[in-house]
Amino acid sequence: MPLLSSSSSSSSSPFTLSSSSSSSSFHILRLQFPSRSLLLSPPLPPPRSSSLLRSTPKPPPPPLLRIAAAAMASSDSGVAGAGNADPRIPRIASSIRVIPNFPKPGVMFQDITTLLLDHKAFKDAIDMFVERYRDKGITVVAGIEARGFIFGGPIALAIGAKFVPMRKPNKLPGEVISEEYSLEYGTDRMEMHVGAVEPEDRALIIDDLIATGGTLCAAIRLLERVGADVVECACVIELPELKGREKLGDRPLFVLVEAA
Amino acid sequence: MATSEDEKQEAKKDPRIEGIAASIRVVPNFPKPGIMFQDITTLLLDPKAFKNTVDLFVERYTGKDISVVAGIEARGFIFGPPIALAIGAKFIPLRKPRKLPGEVISEEYVLEYGTDCLEMHVGAVKPGERALVVDDLVATGGTLCAAINLLERAGAEVVECACVIELPELKGRERLNGKPLYILVESR
């Protein structure tokens, strides 16, 4: 029973090609490098408040065919470090399943549950984050409910950081601070325990995927409200066409895989 | 079950248990008056306690030919994956309705008032696989029971259920279809 994304149908593959569109090699794989070195980076400038305020709702994601066409068109835009891409990436990328029309028509859902069924791919994904962050003095890993819990927990354990769950409303039992953020229609709220994070904590935010960046922005705001330094946001998958990266302002974003 | 009692005693003797138990915060009257909520988020803020928690489970399940760790949404997603990674198993999230994007099987279970549903992806588990179910806490056992049913319906063998905390007075242990339960901390 095929659980993996359809390897025989390159036209439905969400991943861009680095060069020729040979049907057998449809993998991604662009490893995003941050714009600055984490270890030596100067303090991040204070947030541009306008960029993190609740923004006007983003337009819905483009329909399926345009996504595929855009992917092909951008395939020659220069894939950073393609020749030096980490050899673990192809297996990670191909273990992700794409489910069309979930949760609603037109959305190509990036399903990481199939990655979790592939022990090597899951371990490799965690290892790649751990290698990046282990010597960066990160004291807090904030994982966004619920798929951020799956990746954030192992990373926190491996680097010796606290794990802080960032949750939907009314789940956390103690005193919380709360941040509202925009959805395509309406708003949602994210909560964090009071006292979990302290000023001077150096924080990493983890989620499985970044789309519009709204959820990550809410997490950044919560952490910064208590005085923490958000060092980076890290996701397994980015949907670059939704421009979430821009919404994070100056905060760096690291992803393993891009999906068109 | 005698075996579980012996094992409960073993867990209690491990010197790491005291620190784990002490790191759990009790929040009164959440989610409603009269309930003393066992809050594991404070355990997660203590890297040593979190690591010791995972290590205790990993030591127990390494080398037992367990190929599946099923974690119950959402706090089971915090403890399950590190265990799965360490013992070489796959991780399967068991979720509330309509969260999993693919084809699912669904198991209803009883709440204090009304019912809820737990779902698992079709094809995640293959018949004959040996599975562990992980959650942060066992109370009445209803959720664990639904998880066991899902895995067994898919043909897996549930070897054990593992939780950080048990509320023994709610007798969840008796509701697990005869499956053993391993816990680190009892809360009365």
Coordinates of C-alpha atoms in Angstrom, one line a residue:
Chain A
M1 CA 0.0 0.0 0.0
P2 CA 1.8 3.1 -1.1
L3 CA 2.2 5.5 1.6
L4 CA 4.9 7.6 0.1
S5 CA 4.3 10.5 -2.3
S6 CA 3.7 9.1 -5.7
S7 CA 7.1 8.5 -7.1
S8 CA 5.9 7.6 -10.5
S9 CA 4.1 10.8 -11.3
S10 CA 6.5 13.7 -11.5
S11 CA 3.8 16.1 -12.6
S12 CA 2.1 15.8 -9.2
S13 CA 5.4 16.1 -7.3
P14 CA 5.5 19.2 -5.2
F15 CA 9.2 19.4 -5.3
T16 CA 11.2 21.6 -7.7
L17 CA 14.0 20.2 -9.8
S18 CA 17.4 21.7 -9.7
S19 CA 18.2 21.2 -13.3
S20 CA 16.8 18.9 -16.0
S21 CA 13.3 17.6 -15.5
S22 CA 14.1 13.9 -15.8
S23 CA 11.1 12.1 -14.5
S24 CA 13.2 9.8 -12.3
S25 CA 14.8 12.6 -10.3
F26 CA 12.1 14.9 -9.1
H27 CA 13.4 15.7 -5.7
I28 CA 13.7 19.0 -4.2
L29 CA 16.1 19.6 -2.5
R30 CA 17.2 23.0 -1.6
L31 CA 18.8 23.3 1.8
Q32 CA 18.2 26.8 3.0
F33 CA 21.2 28.5 4.4
P34 CA 20.5 31.4 6.8
S35 CA 21.6 34.8 5.8
R36 CA 24.0 35.0 8.8
S37 CA 26.0 32.6 10.9
L38 CA 24.2 31.7 14.0
L39 CA 27.2 31.6 16.3
L40 CA 28.7 35.0 15.3
S41 CA 25.5 36.8 14.5
P42 CA 25.1 40.2 15.9
P43 CA 22.1 40.7 18.1
L44 CA 19.0 40.7 15.9
P45 CA 17.6 44.1 15.5
P46 CA 14.4 44.9 17.4
P47 CA 11.4 43.6 15.5
R48 CA 9.9 45.9 13.0
S49 CA 6.6 46.2 14.8
S50 CA 4.7 46.6 11.6
S51 CA 5.9 43.4 10.2
L52 CA 4.7 41.4 13.2
L53 CA 1.4 43.0 13.8
R54 CA -1.5 41.1 12.6
S55 CA -1.4 41.7 8.8
T56 CA -4.1 41.7 6.3
P57 CA -5.1 38.1 5.5
K58 CA -3.1 36.5 2.8
P59 CA -4.8 35.4 -0.4
P60 CA -5.6 31.7 -0.6
P61 CA -2.8 29.5 -1.9
P62 CA -2.7 29.2 -5.7
P63 CA -4.6 26.2 -7.2
L64 CA -2.9 22.9 -8.0
L65 CA -2.0 23.5 -11.7
R66 CA -0.5 26.9 -11.1
I67 CA 1.6 25.4 -8.3
A68 CA 3.0 22.8 -10.6
A69 CA 3.7 25.3 -13.3
A70 CA 5.3 27.7 -11.0
A71 CA 7.5 24.9 -9.7
M72 CA 8.7 24.0 -13.1
A73 CA 9.3 27.6 -14.0
S74 CA 11.3 28.3 -10.9
S75 CA 13.3 25.1 -11.2
D76 CA 16.2 27.0 -12.9
S77 CA 16.2 29.9 -10.5
G78 CA 19.3 28.6 -8.8
V79 CA 19.1 26.1 -6.1
A80 CA 21.4 27.2 -3.4
G81 CA 24.0 24.6 -2.6
A82 CA 22.3 21.9 -4.8
G83 CA 25.7 20.3 -5.5
N84 CA 26.5 20.3 -1.8
A85 CA 23.1 19.3 -0.6
D86 CA 23.2 17.0 2.4
P87 CA 22.9 13.4 1.2
R88 CA 20.2 12.7 3.8
I89 CA 17.8 15.1 2.2
P90 CA 16.5 13.0 -0.7
R91 CA 15.2 10.3 1.6
I92 CA 13.7 12.9 3.9
A93 CA 12.0 14.6 1.0
S94 CA 10.7 11.5 -0.6
S95 CA 9.3 10.2 2.6
I96 CA 6.8 13.1 2.8
R97 CA 3.4 12.3 1.3
V98 CA 1.3 14.8 -0.5
I99 CA -2.4 14.6 0.0
P100 CA -4.4 16.6 -2.5
N101 CA -7.5 18.6 -1.5
F102 CA -6.9 18.4 2.3
P103 CA -8.2 20.0 4.4
K104 CA -10.1 21.6 1.5
P105 CA -10.1 21.6 -2.3
G106 CA -7.0 23.0 -3.9
V107 CA -4.7 22.5 -0.9
M108 CA -1.8 20.0 -1.4
F109 CA -1.2 18.9 2.1
Q110 CA 2.3 18.0 3.1
D111 CA 1.9 14.9 5.2
I112 CA 4.9 14.2 7.5
T113 CA 3.4 11.2 9.1
T114 CA 5.0 9.0 6.4
L115 CA 8.4 10.5 7.3
L116 CA 7.7 9.4 10.9
L117 CA 7.2 5.8 9.6
D118 CA 10.7 5.8 8.1
H119 CA 13.0 5.6 11.1
K120 CA 16.1 6.5 9.1
A121 CA 14.4 9.6 7.5
F122 CA 13.0 10.7 10.9
K123 CA 16.3 10.2 12.6
D124 CA 18.2 12.0 9.8
A125 CA 15.8 15.0 10.0
I126 CA 16.3 15.3 13.7
D127 CA 20.1 14.9 13.3
M128 CA 20.3 17.7 10.8
F129 CA 18.6 20.1 13.2
V130 CA 20.6 18.9 16.2
E131 CA 23.9 19.3 14.3
R132 CA 22.9 22.8 13.4
Y133 CA 21.9 23.9 16.9
R134 CA 23.9 21.9 19.4
D135 CA 26.6 24.4 19.9
K136 CA 24.6 27.6 19.6
G137 CA 23.7 28.1 23.3
I138 CA 20.0 27.4 22.7
T139 CA 18.3 27.1 26.0
V140 CA 14.7 26.8 24.8
V141 CA 13.1 24.8 22.1
A142 CA 9.5 26.0 21.5
G143 CA 7.4 23.4 19.6
I144 CA 4.1 24.5 18.0
E145 CA 1.1 22.2 18.7
A146 CA 0.9 19.5 17.6
R147 CA 3.3 18.5 14.9
G148 CA 6.0 20.8 16.3
F149 CA 5.9 18.6 19.4
I150 CA 7.0 15.6 17.4
F151 CA 10.2 17.3 16.1
G152 CA 10.8 19.7 18.9
G153 CA 11.0 17.2 21.7
P154 CA 13.8 15.1 20.3
I155 CA 15.8 18.2 19.4
A156 CA 15.4 19.7 22.9
L157 CA 16.6 16.4 24.4
A158 CA 19.6 16.2 22.2
I159 CA 20.8 19.7 22.7
G160 CA 20.0 19.9 26.4
A161 CA 17.4 22.6 26.1
K162 CA 14.1 23.1 27.8
F163 CA 11.1 22.1 25.7
V164 CA 8.1 24.6 25.8
P165 CA 4.9 23.6 24.1
M166 CA 3.1 26.4 22.3
R167 CA -0.5 25.5 22.4
K168 CA -4.0 26.2 21.1
P169 CA -6.3 28.0 23.6
N170 CA -7.4 26.4 26.9
K171 CA -5.0 23.4 26.7
L172 CA -2.2 24.7 29.0
P173 CA -3.3 24.3 32.7
G174 CA -1.4 27.1 34.4
E175 CA -1.2 30.8 33.9
V176 CA -0.6 31.6 30.2
I177 CA 0.1 34.5 27.9
S178 CA -1.8 34.5 24.7
E179 CA -1.2 35.9 21.2
E180 CA -3.8 36.2 18.5
Y181 CA -3.0 35.7 14.9
S182 CA -4.7 35.8 11.5
L183 CA -6.0 32.8 9.7
E184 CA -7.2 32.9 6.1
Y185 CA -10.7 33.4 7.6
G186 CA -10.8 34.7 11.1
T187 CA -8.2 34.4 13.8
D188 CA -6.8 31.9 16.2
R189 CA -4.8 32.1 19.4
M190 CA -1.6 30.6 20.6
E191 CA -0.7 30.3 24.3
M192 CA 2.5 29.8 26.3
H193 CA 3.0 29.2 30.0
V194 CA 4.0 32.2 32.1
G195 CA 7.4 31.5 33.6
A196 CA 8.4 28.8 31.1
V197 CA 10.7 31.2 29.3
E198 CA 12.8 33.8 30.8
P199 CA 14.5 36.9 29.6
E200 CA 17.9 36.0 28.1
D201 CA 16.7 32.6 27.1
R202 CA 17.9 31.8 23.6
A203 CA 15.0 30.2 21.7
L204 CA 14.5 28.0 18.7
I205 CA 11.0 27.6 17.3
I206 CA 10.0 24.3 15.7
D207 CA 7.1 23.4 13.5
D208 CA 6.7 20.7 10.8
L209 CA 5.9 23.3 8.1
I210 CA 5.9 27.0 7.4
A211 CA 3.2 28.2 5.0
T212 CA 2.1 31.9 5.5
G213 CA 4.2 32.3 8.6
G214 CA 1.3 33.4 10.7
T215 CA 1.7 30.7 13.3
L216 CA 5.5 31.1 13.6
C217 CA 5.0 34.9 14.0
A218 CA 2.7 34.3 16.9
A219 CA 5.2 32.1 18.5
I220 CA 8.0 34.7 17.9
R221 CA 5.8 37.4 19.5
L222 CA 5.1 35.3 22.6
L223 CA 8.8 34.5 23.2
E224 CA 9.9 38.1 22.6
R225 CA 7.2 39.4 24.9
V226 CA 8.8 37.6 27.7
G227 CA 12.2 38.8 26.7
A228 CA 13.7 35.8 25.0
D229 CA 16.0 36.0 22.0
V230 CA 14.5 34.1 19.1
V231 CA 17.6 32.7 17.4
E232 CA 16.0 30.9 14.6
C233 CA 12.8 29.2 13.3
A234 CA 13.2 25.7 12.0
C235 CA 10.8 23.7 9.9
V236 CA 11.0 20.5 8.0
I237 CA 9.1 21.9 5.0
E238 CA 8.7 25.4 3.5
L239 CA 6.0 26.4 1.0
P240 CA 8.0 29.3 -0.5
E241 CA 5.3 30.6 -2.6
L242 CA 3.3 31.6 0.5
K243 CA 6.2 33.9 1.4
G244 CA 6.2 33.0 5.1
R245 CA 9.9 33.7 5.2
E246 CA 9.3 37.4 4.5
K247 CA 6.7 37.5 7.3
L248 CA 9.4 36.5 9.8
G249 CA 11.1 39.8 9.2
D250 CA 14.7 39.6 10.4
R251 CA 14.4 36.3 12.1
P252 CA 16.2 33.5 10.3
L253 CA 14.4 30.5 9.0
F254 CA 16.0 27.1 8.4
V255 CA 14.2 24.4 6.5
L256 CA 15.2 21.0 5.1
V257 CA 12.8 20.8 2.2
E258 CA 11.0 23.2 -0.1
A259 CA 7.7 22.2 -1.6
A260 CA 6.2 24.0 -4.5
Chain B
M1 CA -1.3 -8.3 37.4
A2 CA 1.7 -9.6 39.4
T3 CA 4.2 -8.8 36.6
S4 CA 3.0 -5.2 36.5
E5 CA 3.2 -4.9 40.3
D6 CA 6.8 -6.1 40.3
E7 CA 7.7 -3.7 37.6
K8 CA 5.9 -0.9 39.3
Q9 CA 8.2 -1.6 42.3
E10 CA 11.2 -1.6 40.1
A11 CA 10.4 1.7 38.6
K12 CA 9.9 3.2 42.1
K13 CA 13.4 2.1 43.1
D14 CA 15.2 3.8 40.3
P15 CA 16.9 6.9 41.6
R16 CA 15.8 8.9 38.7
I17 CA 12.1 8.6 39.6
E18 CA 12.2 11.0 42.5
G19 CA 13.4 13.9 40.3
I20 CA 10.9 13.1 37.7
A21 CA 8.0 13.1 40.2
A22 CA 9.2 16.3 41.8
S23 CA 9.2 18.0 38.4
I24 CA 5.6 17.5 37.7
R25 CA 3.3 20.4 38.7
V26 CA -0.2 19.9 40.0
V27 CA -2.6 22.6 38.9
P28 CA -5.8 22.6 41.0
N29 CA -9.3 23.0 39.5
F30 CA -8.2 22.5 35.9
P31 CA -9.9 22.0 33.5
K32 CA -12.8 22.2 36.0
P33 CA -13.3 22.5 39.7
G34 CA -12.3 19.5 41.7
I35 CA -9.7 18.2 39.3
M36 CA -6.0 18.2 40.3
F37 CA -4.3 18.4 36.9
Q38 CA -1.0 16.7 36.5
D39 CA 1.1 19.2 34.5
I40 CA 4.1 17.6 32.7
T41 CA 5.2 20.9 31.1
T42 CA 7.3 21.6 34.1
L43 CA 9.0 18.2 33.6
L44 CA 9.8 19.3 30.1
L45 CA 11.4 22.5 31.4
D46 CA 13.9 20.3 33.3
P47 CA 16.2 18.8 30.7
K48 CA 17.6 16.2 33.1
A49 CA 14.1 15.1 34.2
F50 CA 12.9 14.9 30.6
K51 CA 15.9 12.9 29.5
N52 CA 15.6 10.6 32.5
T53 CA 11.9 10.0 31.7
V54 CA 12.7 9.0 28.1
D55 CA 15.7 7.0 29.2
L56 CA 13.7 4.9 31.6
F57 CA 11.2 4.0 28.8
V58 CA 14.0 3.4 26.3
E59 CA 15.9 1.1 28.6
R60 CA 12.7 -0.9 29.1
Y61 CA 11.8 -1.3 25.4
T62 CA 15.2 -1.5 23.7
G63 CA 15.7 -5.0 22.3
K64 CA 12.1 -6.0 22.6
D65 CA 11.5 -6.1 18.9
I66 CA 9.1 -3.2 19.1
S67 CA 8.7 -1.7 15.6
V68 CA 5.9 0.8 16.4
V69 CA 5.5 3.5 19.0
A70 CA 2.0 5.0 18.9
G71 CA 1.7 8.4 20.6
I72 CA -1.7 9.8 21.6
E73 CA -2.3 13.4 20.7
A74 CA -1.0 15.7 21.9
R75 CA 1.2 15.1 25.0
G76 CA 1.9 11.6 23.7
F77 CA 3.7 13.4 20.8
I78 CA 6.2 14.7 23.2
F79 CA 7.2 11.4 24.8
G80 CA 6.6 9.0 22.0
P81 CA 9.0 10.2 19.3
P82 CA 12.1 10.3 21.4
I83 CA 11.4 6.7 22.5
A84 CA 10.7 5.6 18.9
L85 CA 13.9 7.2 17.6
A86 CA 16.0 5.6 20.4
I87 CA 14.6 2.1 20.0
G88 CA 14.5 2.1 16.2
A89 CA 10.8 2.1 15.8
K90 CA 8.4 4.1 13.6
F91 CA 6.3 6.7 15.3
I92 CA 2.5 6.8 14.6
P93 CA 0.4 9.7 15.8
L94 CA -3.0 8.8 17.1
R95 CA -5.2 11.9 16.6
K96 CA -8.4 13.6 17.3
P97 CA -10.9 13.5 14.3
R98 CA -10.1 15.2 11.0
K99 CA -6.5 16.0 11.8
L100 CA -4.9 13.2 9.8
P101 CA -5.0 13.9 6.1
G102 CA -5.1 10.5 4.6
E103 CA -7.4 7.6 4.9
V104 CA -8.0 6.7 8.5
I105 CA -9.6 4.2 10.8
S106 CA -11.5 5.6 13.7
E107 CA -12.3 4.3 17.2
E108 CA -14.9 5.9 19.4
Y109 CA -14.5 6.0 23.2
V110 CA -16.5 7.2 26.1
L111 CA -15.9 10.5 28.0
E112 CA -17.4 11.5 31.3
Y113 CA -20.0 13.3 29.2
G114 CA -20.4 12.1 25.7
T115 CA -17.9 10.4 23.4
D116 CA -14.8 11.3 21.4
C117 CA -12.9 9.6 18.6
L118 CA -9.3 8.6 18.0
E119 CA -7.9 8.1 14.5
M120 CA -5.0 6.3 12.9
H121 CA -3.8 6.3 9.3
V122 CA -4.6 3.3 7.2
G123 CA -1.4 1.5 6.4
A124 CA 0.7 3.0 9.1
V125 CA 0.9 -0.4 10.9
K126 CA 1.3 -3.8 9.3
P127 CA -0.2 -6.9 10.7
G128 CA 2.1 -8.6 13.2
E129 CA 4.0 -5.6 14.2
R130 CA 4.7 -5.2 17.9
A131 CA 3.5 -1.9 19.2
L132 CA 3.9 0.3 22.2
V133 CA 1.3 3.0 23.2
V134 CA 2.6 6.1 24.8
D135 CA 0.7 8.9 26.6
D136 CA 1.7 11.3 29.4
L137 CA -1.0 10.1 31.8
V138 CA -3.5 7.3 32.3
A139 CA -6.7 8.2 34.1
T140 CA -9.8 6.2 33.3
G141 CA -8.0 4.3 30.5
G142 CA -10.6 5.2 27.9
T143 CA -8.1 6.9 25.5
L144 CA -5.5 4.1 25.9
C145 CA -8.2 1.5 25.2
A146 CA -9.2 3.3 22.0
A147 CA -5.6 3.3 21.0
I148 CA -5.2 -0.4 21.7
N149 CA -8.3 -1.1 19.6
L150 CA -7.0 0.8 16.7
L151 CA -3.7 -0.9 16.6
E152 CA -5.3 -4.4 17.0
R153 CA -7.8 -3.7 14.3
A154 CA -4.8 -3.0 12.0
G155 CA -3.3 -6.4 13.1
A156 CA -0.6 -5.1 15.4
E157 CA 0.2 -6.8 18.7
V158 CA 0.1 -4.2 21.5
V159 CA 3.0 -5.2 23.8
E160 CA 2.5 -2.6 26.5
C161 CA 1.1 0.8 27.3
A162 CA 3.5 3.3 28.8
C163 CA 2.7 6.5 30.6
V164 CA 4.6 8.9 32.8
I165 CA 1.8 9.2 35.3
E166 CA -1.0 7.0 36.6
L167 CA -4.0 8.0 38.6
P168 CA -4.6 4.6 40.2
E169 CA -7.9 5.5 41.8
L170 CA -9.5 5.8 38.4
K171 CA -8.6 2.2 37.7
G172 CA -7.5 2.7 34.1
R173 CA -5.2 -0.2 34.4
E174 CA -8.2 -2.6 34.5
R175 CA -9.6 -1.2 31.3
L176 CA -6.7 -2.0 28.9
N177 CA -8.1 -5.3 27.4
G178 CA -5.6 -7.2 29.6
K179 CA -2.6 -5.3 28.2
P180 CA 0.2 -4.4 30.6
L181 CA 0.7 -0.9 31.7
Y182 CA 4.0 0.6 32.7
I183 CA 4.2 3.9 34.5
L184 CA 6.9 5.9 36.2
V185 CA 4.9 7.9 38.8
E186 CA 1.6 7.3 40.6
S187 CA -0.4 10.3 41.7
R188 CA -3.1 10.0 44.3

